[in-house]
Amino acid sequence: MSSDTVQKLMALAARQFKAELDKLRPEDDLFEALGIDSFQAVELISELEDEFDVELPDYELQGVKTFAALAAKIDKRR
Amino acid sequence: MIDFSESDGVGELVLRAEPCNEIGTAMVAALEGFLDGLDVDRIHTLILRSSVRGGFCAGADLRELQAGLASRPAAEHEPALRAFLDRIHAVMDRLDMLPVTTVGVIHGVCFGGGFELALTCDVLIAEKSARFCFPELRLGIIPGFGGIPRLRREVGDAVIRDLLLSGRSISGKRAQALGLCSQVVGRGEGLEAARALASQSGKFDDYARRACKKFIKKLPAEELAQEKELFIELALRPPLLAALTKFVESTDLRPYLP
């Protein structure tokens, strides 16, 4: 996983959900760190696909909980 | 549950039922009431959108469906399902065949029955946050509100197989690339885009616009009836109630994700 991807991912998520970027860590559970529900997570996937120009099939995101794990999935698709 | 307003020949139907406009008997009744009261001679365009944060519509009210199945003896499941499906199909068909131009504005979740509702619209405008999905196979069923025939009317079979057989969700941008959405706009900009489209549509000769829609948009009646029967067959099998019960009892924060 590139640190660039996880930083961009956290920056986008922080901007979208008005979280404090400097409090987010790659190993954080993104639901808990951002305080988002499943609807917002669904929106986030669309925003990420747009930002990183990838497609992220839901079934490949099963078990993905942290920013780092999500960034790794994004990198595999780039 | 819903609001309707009308201005300069443009009607706006707003779904506003928390958490995400789930379609159960209350929503169906609200839509029936709206359609019964709609004077199609007063408007040229109908905009359909949601005001709830989560999205356009998360689909069927799974909690109501679970409660309905769990509280009734098995012998009553088929007539109850059929009665509900007949009502929702009638609503969807009426929306689909309205003589006015219909524009759906989609943000966030547009899943299952919500996707099926969106597919009744003539034109879809997706905000960047939009996410379309037919997750029904996860419940052991298929879309039952007419989604498959309406999706087939818009896109090729390979796309339908991908969406149905994988159950994956796609973004508004992807939906646009597939030909499902006409425009993708920024977060919160869908309504303005829809109103601009409505304004343009209102400039056209009323008779010609209605004749055009009637000519280019047909109801896939035979396949709609077939889908309903297959849905009932699958819904009466044990996997649906088991999956619904698991969903209802889940404390997972992410029940809409697989």
mmCIF file of C-alpha atoms in Angstrom:
data_model
loop_
_atom_site.group_PDB
_atom_site.id
_atom_site.type_symbol
_atom_site.label_atom_id
_atom_site.label_comp_id
_atom_site.label_asym_id
_atom_site.label_seq_id
_atom_site.Cartn_x
_atom_site.Cartn_y
_atom_site.Cartn_z
ATOM 1 C CA MET A 1 0.000 0.000 0.000
ATOM 2 C CA SER A 2 1.366 3.391 -0.884
ATOM 3 C CA SER A 3 1.390 5.954 1.906
ATOM 4 C CA ASP A 4 0.248 8.466 -0.681
ATOM 5 C CA THR A 5 -2.981 6.537 -1.246
ATOM 6 C CA VAL A 6 -3.833 6.213 2.426
ATOM 7 C CA GLN A 7 -3.077 9.889 3.028
ATOM 8 C CA LYS A 8 -5.261 10.945 0.093
ATOM 9 C CA LEU A 9 -7.985 8.569 1.270
ATOM 10 C CA MET A 10 -7.950 9.972 4.803
ATOM 11 C CA ALA A 11 -7.897 13.537 3.512
ATOM 12 C CA LEU A 12 -10.912 12.900 1.284
ATOM 13 C CA ALA A 13 -12.806 11.127 4.063
ATOM 14 C CA ALA A 14 -11.980 13.862 6.568
ATOM 15 C CA ARG A 15 -13.162 16.527 4.146
ATOM 16 C CA GLN A 16 -16.355 14.693 3.294
ATOM 17 C CA PHE A 17 -17.352 13.850 6.849
ATOM 18 C CA LYS A 18 -15.854 16.903 8.552
ATOM 19 C CA ALA A 19 -13.402 14.904 10.636
ATOM 20 C CA GLU A 20 -10.073 16.227 11.871
ATOM 21 C CA LEU A 21 -7.452 14.843 9.521
ATOM 22 C CA ASP A 22 -4.612 15.036 12.007
ATOM 23 C CA LYS A 23 -6.521 12.712 14.328
ATOM 24 C CA LEU A 24 -6.931 9.973 11.718
ATOM 25 C CA ARG A 25 -4.449 7.097 11.598
ATOM 26 C CA PRO A 26 -4.102 4.481 8.841
ATOM 27 C CA GLU A 27 -4.825 1.685 11.319
ATOM 28 C CA ASP A 28 -8.068 3.304 12.561
ATOM 29 C CA ASP A 29 -11.436 1.626 11.958
ATOM 30 C CA LEU A 30 -12.847 4.052 9.433
ATOM 31 C CA PHE A 31 -16.460 3.708 10.613
ATOM 32 C CA GLU A 32 -15.451 4.550 14.167
ATOM 33 C CA ALA A 33 -12.881 7.205 13.297
ATOM 34 C CA LEU A 34 -15.242 9.044 10.974
ATOM 35 C CA GLY A 35 -18.382 8.318 12.968
ATOM 36 C CA ILE A 36 -20.232 7.252 9.835
ATOM 37 C CA ASP A 37 -23.060 4.826 9.211
ATOM 38 C CA SER A 38 -23.539 2.344 6.412
ATOM 39 C CA PHE A 39 -25.260 4.888 4.156
ATOM 40 C CA GLN A 40 -22.317 7.252 4.405
ATOM 41 C CA ALA A 41 -19.923 4.380 3.784
ATOM 42 C CA VAL A 42 -21.767 3.636 0.558
ATOM 43 C CA GLU A 43 -21.366 7.271 -0.505
ATOM 44 C CA LEU A 44 -17.696 7.164 0.395
ATOM 45 C CA ILE A 45 -17.116 4.257 -1.986
ATOM 46 C CA SER A 46 -18.494 6.293 -4.893
ATOM 47 C CA GLU A 47 -16.348 9.272 -3.947
ATOM 48 C CA LEU A 48 -13.259 7.063 -3.724
ATOM 49 C CA GLU A 49 -13.917 5.438 -7.070
ATOM 50 C CA ASP A 50 -14.188 8.870 -8.585
ATOM 51 C CA GLU A 51 -11.108 10.260 -6.839
ATOM 52 C CA PHE A 52 -8.840 7.298 -7.592
ATOM 53 C CA ASP A 53 -10.431 6.308 -10.909
ATOM 54 C CA VAL A 54 -10.971 2.697 -9.853
ATOM 55 C CA GLU A 55 -13.919 0.382 -9.328
ATOM 56 C CA LEU A 56 -14.272 -1.197 -5.914
ATOM 57 C CA PRO A 57 -16.649 -4.181 -6.020
ATOM 58 C CA ASP A 58 -18.459 -4.531 -2.691
ATOM 59 C CA TYR A 59 -17.474 -8.167 -2.307
ATOM 60 C CA GLU A 60 -13.791 -7.201 -2.350
ATOM 61 C CA LEU A 61 -14.386 -4.833 0.537
ATOM 62 C CA GLN A 62 -15.713 -7.507 2.886
ATOM 63 C CA GLY A 63 -13.766 -7.390 6.117
ATOM 64 C CA VAL A 64 -12.057 -4.112 5.220
ATOM 65 C CA LYS A 65 -12.190 -1.984 8.323
ATOM 66 C CA THR A 66 -9.171 0.324 8.387
ATOM 67 C CA PHE A 67 -8.018 3.171 6.176
ATOM 68 C CA ALA A 68 -4.857 1.197 5.467
ATOM 69 C CA ALA A 69 -6.761 -1.897 4.332
ATOM 70 C CA LEU A 70 -9.044 0.176 2.127
ATOM 71 C CA ALA A 71 -6.060 2.000 0.622
ATOM 72 C CA ALA A 72 -4.473 -1.364 -0.165
ATOM 73 C CA LYS A 73 -7.621 -2.425 -2.027
ATOM 74 C CA ILE A 74 -7.558 0.816 -3.989
ATOM 75 C CA ASP A 75 -3.895 0.335 -4.915
ATOM 76 C CA LYS A 76 -4.553 -3.197 -6.170
ATOM 77 C CA ARG A 77 -7.116 -1.800 -8.566
ATOM 78 C CA ARG A 78 -4.960 0.996 -9.973
ATOM 79 C CA MET B 1 -43.511 10.194 4.092
ATOM 80 C CA ILE B 2 -43.666 12.148 0.831
ATOM 81 C CA ASP B 3 -44.213 15.770 -0.189
ATOM 82 C CA PHE B 4 -45.476 17.148 -3.451
ATOM 83 C CA SER B 5 -45.214 20.693 -4.717
ATOM 84 C CA GLU B 6 -45.890 22.280 -8.056
ATOM 85 C CA SER B 7 -44.560 25.393 -9.693
ATOM 86 C CA ASP B 8 -44.599 26.637 -13.287
ATOM 87 C CA GLY B 9 -45.616 23.275 -14.670
ATOM 88 C CA VAL B 10 -42.969 21.351 -12.747
ATOM 89 C CA GLY B 11 -44.007 18.946 -10.022
ATOM 90 C CA GLU B 12 -41.575 17.825 -7.357
ATOM 91 C CA LEU B 13 -42.194 14.624 -5.467
ATOM 92 C CA VAL B 14 -39.911 14.352 -2.459
ATOM 93 C CA LEU B 15 -39.436 11.141 -0.510
ATOM 94 C CA ARG B 16 -38.697 12.019 3.098
ATOM 95 C CA ALA B 17 -39.111 8.882 5.205
ATOM 96 C CA GLU B 18 -36.196 8.144 7.512
ATOM 97 C CA PRO B 19 -33.963 6.258 7.504
ATOM 98 C CA CYS B 20 -33.895 5.917 3.722
ATOM 99 C CA ASN B 21 -37.375 5.830 2.201
ATOM 100 C CA GLU B 22 -37.828 2.095 2.635
ATOM 101 C CA ILE B 23 -40.748 0.854 0.558
ATOM 102 C CA GLY B 24 -43.355 -0.850 2.687
ATOM 103 C CA THR B 25 -47.129 -0.564 2.908
ATOM 104 C CA ALA B 26 -46.970 3.038 4.191
ATOM 105 C CA MET B 27 -44.785 4.218 1.304
ATOM 106 C CA VAL B 28 -46.919 2.357 -1.227
ATOM 107 C CA ALA B 29 -50.061 3.964 0.216
ATOM 108 C CA ALA B 30 -48.409 7.384 0.065
ATOM 109 C CA LEU B 31 -47.417 6.884 -3.569
ATOM 110 C CA GLU B 32 -50.895 5.598 -4.435
ATOM 111 C CA GLY B 33 -52.399 8.697 -2.852
ATOM 112 C CA PHE B 34 -49.977 10.920 -4.742
ATOM 113 C CA LEU B 35 -50.791 9.275 -8.073
ATOM 114 C CA ASP B 36 -54.541 9.396 -7.429
ATOM 115 C CA GLY B 37 -54.340 13.118 -6.772
ATOM 116 C CA LEU B 38 -51.908 14.059 -9.514
ATOM 117 C CA ASP B 39 -53.350 16.226 -12.257
ATOM 118 C CA VAL B 40 -51.085 15.472 -15.204
ATOM 119 C CA ASP B 41 -52.586 18.314 -17.191
ATOM 120 C CA ARG B 42 -51.134 20.841 -14.761
ATOM 121 C CA ILE B 43 -47.494 19.778 -15.116
ATOM 122 C CA HIS B 44 -45.137 18.919 -17.948
ATOM 123 C CA THR B 45 -42.335 17.482 -15.801
ATOM 124 C CA LEU B 46 -42.185 15.554 -12.541
ATOM 125 C CA ILE B 47 -38.976 15.547 -10.532
ATOM 126 C CA LEU B 48 -38.589 12.641 -8.125
ATOM 127 C CA ARG B 49 -35.996 12.959 -5.385
ATOM 128 C CA SER B 50 -35.250 12.253 -1.764
ATOM 129 C CA SER B 51 -34.617 14.688 1.062
ATOM 130 C CA VAL B 52 -33.135 12.158 3.470
ATOM 131 C CA ARG B 53 -29.413 12.180 4.005
ATOM 132 C CA GLY B 54 -28.834 8.477 3.378
ATOM 133 C CA GLY B 55 -29.837 8.526 -0.220
ATOM 134 C CA PHE B 56 -32.640 8.138 -2.721
ATOM 135 C CA CYS B 57 -34.133 4.902 -1.427
ATOM 136 C CA ALA B 58 -32.703 1.823 0.262
ATOM 137 C CA GLY B 59 -35.344 -0.464 -1.245
ATOM 138 C CA ALA B 60 -38.052 -2.624 0.245
ATOM 139 C CA ASP B 61 -38.833 -2.288 3.941
ATOM 140 C CA LEU B 62 -37.086 -5.487 4.998
ATOM 141 C CA ARG B 63 -38.142 -5.158 8.635
ATOM 142 C CA GLU B 64 -41.805 -4.966 7.661
ATOM 143 C CA LEU B 65 -41.379 -7.861 5.251
ATOM 144 C CA GLN B 66 -39.699 -9.964 7.932
ATOM 145 C CA ALA B 67 -42.388 -9.155 10.474
ATOM 146 C CA GLY B 68 -45.120 -9.937 7.956
ATOM 147 C CA LEU B 69 -43.670 -13.330 7.099
ATOM 148 C CA ALA B 70 -42.728 -14.268 10.664
ATOM 149 C CA SER B 71 -46.122 -13.380 12.111
ATOM 150 C CA ARG B 72 -48.222 -15.220 9.563
ATOM 151 C CA PRO B 73 -48.714 -18.949 9.000
ATOM 152 C CA ALA B 74 -46.928 -20.155 5.876
ATOM 153 C CA ALA B 75 -50.224 -20.642 4.046
ATOM 154 C CA GLU B 76 -50.844 -16.908 4.171
ATOM 155 C CA HIS B 77 -47.454 -15.885 2.813
ATOM 156 C CA GLU B 78 -48.279 -16.176 -0.869
ATOM 157 C CA PRO B 79 -51.558 -14.197 -0.832
ATOM 158 C CA ALA B 80 -49.979 -11.520 1.346
ATOM 159 C CA LEU B 81 -46.900 -11.219 -0.868
ATOM 160 C CA ARG B 82 -49.006 -11.207 -4.002
ATOM 161 C CA ALA B 83 -51.319 -8.499 -2.672
ATOM 162 C CA PHE B 84 -48.367 -6.253 -1.819
ATOM 163 C CA LEU B 85 -46.605 -6.925 -5.115
ATOM 164 C CA ASP B 86 -49.767 -6.158 -7.086
ATOM 165 C CA ARG B 87 -49.970 -2.776 -5.369
ATOM 166 C CA ILE B 88 -46.320 -1.835 -5.811
ATOM 167 C CA HIS B 89 -46.325 -3.028 -9.435
ATOM 168 C CA ALA B 90 -49.370 -0.865 -10.120
ATOM 169 C CA VAL B 91 -47.616 2.137 -8.567
ATOM 170 C CA MET B 92 -44.423 1.530 -10.525
ATOM 171 C CA ASP B 93 -46.341 1.038 -13.777
ATOM 172 C CA ARG B 94 -48.310 4.247 -13.252
ATOM 173 C CA LEU B 95 -45.136 6.234 -12.532
ATOM 174 C CA ASP B 96 -43.437 4.648 -15.529
ATOM 175 C CA MET B 97 -46.254 5.526 -17.901
ATOM 176 C CA LEU B 98 -47.060 9.045 -16.678
ATOM 177 C CA PRO B 99 -47.638 11.247 -19.732
ATOM 178 C CA VAL B 100 -45.283 13.874 -18.309
ATOM 179 C CA THR B 101 -41.490 13.798 -18.392
ATOM 180 C CA THR B 102 -40.117 12.261 -15.203
ATOM 181 C CA VAL B 103 -36.664 13.078 -13.869
ATOM 182 C CA GLY B 104 -35.116 11.145 -11.001
ATOM 183 C CA VAL B 105 -32.448 12.835 -8.892
ATOM 184 C CA ILE B 106 -30.290 10.243 -7.178
ATOM 185 C CA HIS B 107 -27.891 10.708 -4.318
ATOM 186 C CA GLY B 108 -26.395 8.134 -1.983
ATOM 187 C CA VAL B 109 -28.047 4.757 -1.655
ATOM 188 C CA CYS B 110 -30.244 3.627 -4.541
ATOM 189 C CA PHE B 111 -30.580 -0.054 -3.763
ATOM 190 C CA GLY B 112 -33.036 -2.795 -4.622
ATOM 191 C CA GLY B 113 -36.565 -1.423 -4.685
ATOM 192 C CA GLY B 114 -35.102 2.075 -4.699
ATOM 193 C CA PHE B 115 -33.221 1.259 -7.891
ATOM 194 C CA GLU B 116 -36.453 -0.194 -9.258
ATOM 195 C CA LEU B 117 -38.279 3.029 -8.430
ATOM 196 C CA ALA B 118 -35.533 5.074 -10.104
ATOM 197 C CA LEU B 119 -35.860 2.938 -13.223
ATOM 198 C CA THR B 120 -39.438 4.138 -13.705
ATOM 199 C CA CYS B 121 -38.080 7.624 -14.422
ATOM 200 C CA ASP B 122 -37.515 8.838 -17.965
ATOM 201 C CA VAL B 123 -34.210 10.509 -17.135
ATOM 202 C CA LEU B 124 -31.865 9.956 -14.202
ATOM 203 C CA ILE B 125 -29.488 12.552 -12.830
ATOM 204 C CA ALA B 126 -26.979 11.141 -10.369
ATOM 205 C CA GLU B 127 -25.009 13.074 -7.839
ATOM 206 C CA LYS B 128 -21.443 11.903 -7.340
ATOM 207 C CA SER B 129 -22.399 10.125 -4.139
ATOM 208 C CA ALA B 130 -24.989 7.926 -5.872
ATOM 209 C CA ARG B 131 -24.666 4.177 -5.573
ATOM 210 C CA PHE B 132 -26.869 1.734 -7.486
ATOM 211 C CA CYS B 133 -27.257 -1.903 -6.500
ATOM 212 C CA PHE B 134 -29.479 -4.942 -6.812
ATOM 213 C CA PRO B 135 -28.479 -6.942 -3.708
ATOM 214 C CA GLU B 136 -31.511 -9.252 -3.752
ATOM 215 C CA LEU B 137 -29.642 -12.522 -4.328
ATOM 216 C CA ARG B 138 -28.050 -12.015 -0.913
ATOM 217 C CA LEU B 139 -31.551 -12.573 0.448
ATOM 218 C CA GLY B 140 -32.293 -15.529 -1.797
ATOM 219 C CA ILE B 141 -34.627 -13.551 -4.043
ATOM 220 C CA ILE B 142 -34.570 -11.404 -7.176
ATOM 221 C CA PRO B 143 -35.803 -7.828 -7.577
ATOM 222 C CA GLY B 144 -39.587 -8.015 -7.389
ATOM 223 C CA PHE B 145 -40.863 -4.513 -8.110
ATOM 224 C CA GLY B 146 -40.205 -4.703 -11.846
ATOM 225 C CA GLY B 147 -36.510 -3.892 -11.759
ATOM 226 C CA ILE B 148 -35.208 -6.548 -14.101
ATOM 227 C CA PRO B 149 -37.503 -5.814 -17.071
ATOM 228 C CA ARG B 150 -36.981 -2.079 -16.605
ATOM 229 C CA LEU B 151 -33.215 -2.498 -16.384
ATOM 230 C CA ARG B 152 -33.327 -4.666 -19.517
ATOM 231 C CA ARG B 153 -35.179 -1.865 -21.269
ATOM 232 C CA GLU B 154 -32.203 0.420 -20.605
ATOM 233 C CA VAL B 155 -29.034 -1.674 -20.813
ATOM 234 C CA GLY B 156 -27.627 -4.882 -22.254
ATOM 235 C CA ASP B 157 -27.974 -8.338 -20.717
ATOM 236 C CA ALA B 158 -24.277 -8.518 -19.779
ATOM 237 C CA VAL B 159 -24.743 -5.526 -17.496
ATOM 238 C CA ILE B 160 -27.827 -7.072 -15.934
ATOM 239 C CA ARG B 161 -25.981 -10.344 -15.288
ATOM 240 C CA ASP B 162 -23.073 -8.465 -13.749
ATOM 241 C CA LEU B 163 -25.256 -6.405 -11.413
ATOM 242 C CA LEU B 164 -27.644 -9.197 -10.455
ATOM 243 C CA LEU B 165 -25.265 -12.139 -10.223
ATOM 244 C CA SER B 166 -22.540 -10.261 -8.365
ATOM 245 C CA GLY B 167 -24.850 -8.044 -6.311
ATOM 246 C CA ARG B 168 -22.178 -5.360 -6.529
ATOM 247 C CA SER B 169 -22.990 -1.696 -6.361
ATOM 248 C CA ILE B 170 -21.932 0.856 -8.950
ATOM 249 C CA SER B 171 -21.361 4.596 -8.827
ATOM 250 C CA GLY B 172 -23.313 7.229 -10.678
ATOM 251 C CA LYS B 173 -20.345 7.679 -12.973
ATOM 252 C CA ARG B 174 -20.361 3.975 -13.845
ATOM 253 C CA ALA B 175 -24.131 4.078 -14.265
ATOM 254 C CA GLN B 176 -23.700 6.942 -16.680
ATOM 255 C CA ALA B 177 -21.086 4.994 -18.647
ATOM 256 C CA LEU B 178 -23.602 2.136 -18.890
ATOM 257 C CA GLY B 179 -26.262 4.486 -20.206
ATOM 258 C CA LEU B 180 -28.461 4.415 -17.098
ATOM 259 C CA CYS B 181 -27.895 8.005 -16.030
ATOM 260 C CA SER B 182 -27.907 10.975 -18.321
ATOM 261 C CA GLN B 183 -25.835 13.259 -16.113
ATOM 262 C CA VAL B 184 -23.554 13.046 -13.103
ATOM 263 C CA VAL B 185 -23.332 16.195 -11.031
ATOM 264 C CA GLY B 186 -21.692 17.260 -7.800
ATOM 265 C CA ARG B 187 -23.014 16.624 -4.335
ATOM 266 C CA GLY B 188 -26.217 18.612 -3.770
ATOM 267 C CA GLU B 189 -26.421 19.825 -7.364
ATOM 268 C CA GLY B 190 -28.880 17.269 -8.716
ATOM 269 C CA LEU B 191 -32.036 19.253 -8.078
ATOM 270 C CA GLU B 192 -30.732 22.314 -9.890
ATOM 271 C CA ALA B 193 -29.757 20.177 -12.869
ATOM 272 C CA ALA B 194 -33.193 18.538 -12.856
ATOM 273 C CA ARG B 195 -34.957 21.900 -12.711
ATOM 274 C CA ALA B 196 -32.889 23.147 -15.652
ATOM 275 C CA LEU B 197 -33.863 20.059 -17.627
ATOM 276 C CA ALA B 198 -37.510 20.549 -16.645
ATOM 277 C CA SER B 199 -37.365 24.166 -17.766
ATOM 278 C CA GLN B 200 -36.066 23.071 -21.157
ATOM 279 C CA SER B 201 -38.683 20.334 -21.455
ATOM 280 C CA GLY B 202 -41.389 22.874 -20.662
ATOM 281 C CA LYS B 203 -40.494 24.832 -23.805
ATOM 282 C CA PHE B 204 -41.571 21.964 -26.044
ATOM 283 C CA ASP B 205 -45.044 21.627 -27.466
ATOM 284 C CA ASP B 206 -47.042 19.736 -24.889
ATOM 285 C CA TYR B 207 -48.826 17.395 -27.305
ATOM 286 C CA ALA B 208 -45.615 16.566 -29.153
ATOM 287 C CA ARG B 209 -43.672 15.890 -25.923
ATOM 288 C CA ARG B 210 -46.360 13.527 -24.637
ATOM 289 C CA ALA B 211 -46.669 11.777 -28.001
ATOM 290 C CA CYS B 212 -42.892 11.369 -28.102
ATOM 291 C CA LYS B 213 -42.758 9.729 -24.677
ATOM 292 C CA LYS B 214 -45.633 7.429 -25.516
ATOM 293 C CA PHE B 215 -43.804 6.348 -28.667
ATOM 294 C CA ILE B 216 -40.369 5.766 -27.106
ATOM 295 C CA LYS B 217 -41.253 4.283 -23.719
ATOM 296 C CA LYS B 218 -43.142 1.018 -23.486
ATOM 297 C CA LEU B 219 -44.151 -1.041 -20.490
ATOM 298 C CA PRO B 220 -42.501 -4.499 -20.624
ATOM 299 C CA ALA B 221 -45.747 -6.011 -19.338
ATOM 300 C CA GLU B 222 -45.096 -9.681 -20.094
ATOM 301 C CA GLU B 223 -41.699 -9.744 -18.439
ATOM 302 C CA LEU B 224 -42.976 -7.758 -15.469
ATOM 303 C CA ALA B 225 -45.565 -10.463 -14.848
ATOM 304 C CA GLN B 226 -42.920 -13.181 -15.196
ATOM 305 C CA GLU B 227 -40.625 -11.424 -12.743
ATOM 306 C CA LYS B 228 -43.429 -11.166 -10.212
ATOM 307 C CA GLU B 229 -44.094 -14.912 -10.389
ATOM 308 C CA LEU B 230 -40.412 -15.826 -10.025
ATOM 309 C CA PHE B 231 -40.079 -13.425 -7.119
ATOM 310 C CA ILE B 232 -43.014 -15.063 -5.322
ATOM 311 C CA GLU B 233 -41.629 -18.541 -5.985
ATOM 312 C CA LEU B 234 -38.259 -17.554 -4.480
ATOM 313 C CA ALA B 235 -39.724 -15.509 -1.642
ATOM 314 C CA LEU B 236 -41.729 -18.496 -0.423
ATOM 315 C CA ARG B 237 -38.580 -20.579 0.063
ATOM 316 C CA PRO B 238 -36.894 -20.671 3.496
ATOM 317 C CA PRO B 239 -33.747 -18.649 2.602
ATOM 318 C CA LEU B 240 -35.606 -15.328 2.432
ATOM 319 C CA LEU B 241 -37.051 -15.435 5.943
ATOM 320 C CA ALA B 242 -33.735 -16.711 7.309
ATOM 321 C CA ALA B 243 -31.819 -13.876 5.633
ATOM 322 C CA LEU B 244 -34.371 -11.270 6.700
ATOM 323 C CA THR B 245 -34.265 -12.482 10.295
ATOM 324 C CA LYS B 246 -30.482 -12.310 10.256
ATOM 325 C CA PHE B 247 -30.695 -8.768 8.873
ATOM 326 C CA VAL B 248 -33.268 -7.626 11.413
ATOM 327 C CA GLU B 249 -31.388 -9.126 14.338
ATOM 328 C CA SER B 250 -27.984 -7.873 13.202
ATOM 329 C CA THR B 251 -26.292 -5.196 15.228
ATOM 330 C CA ASP B 252 -23.665 -4.712 12.528
ATOM 331 C CA LEU B 253 -23.073 -1.069 11.721
ATOM 332 C CA ARG B 254 -22.879 -1.866 8.050
ATOM 333 C CA PRO B 255 -25.934 -3.957 7.128
ATOM 334 C CA TYR B 256 -26.094 -2.463 3.657
ATOM 335 C CA LEU B 257 -22.627 -3.700 2.858
ATOM 336 C CA PRO B 258 -22.102 -7.370 2.056
#
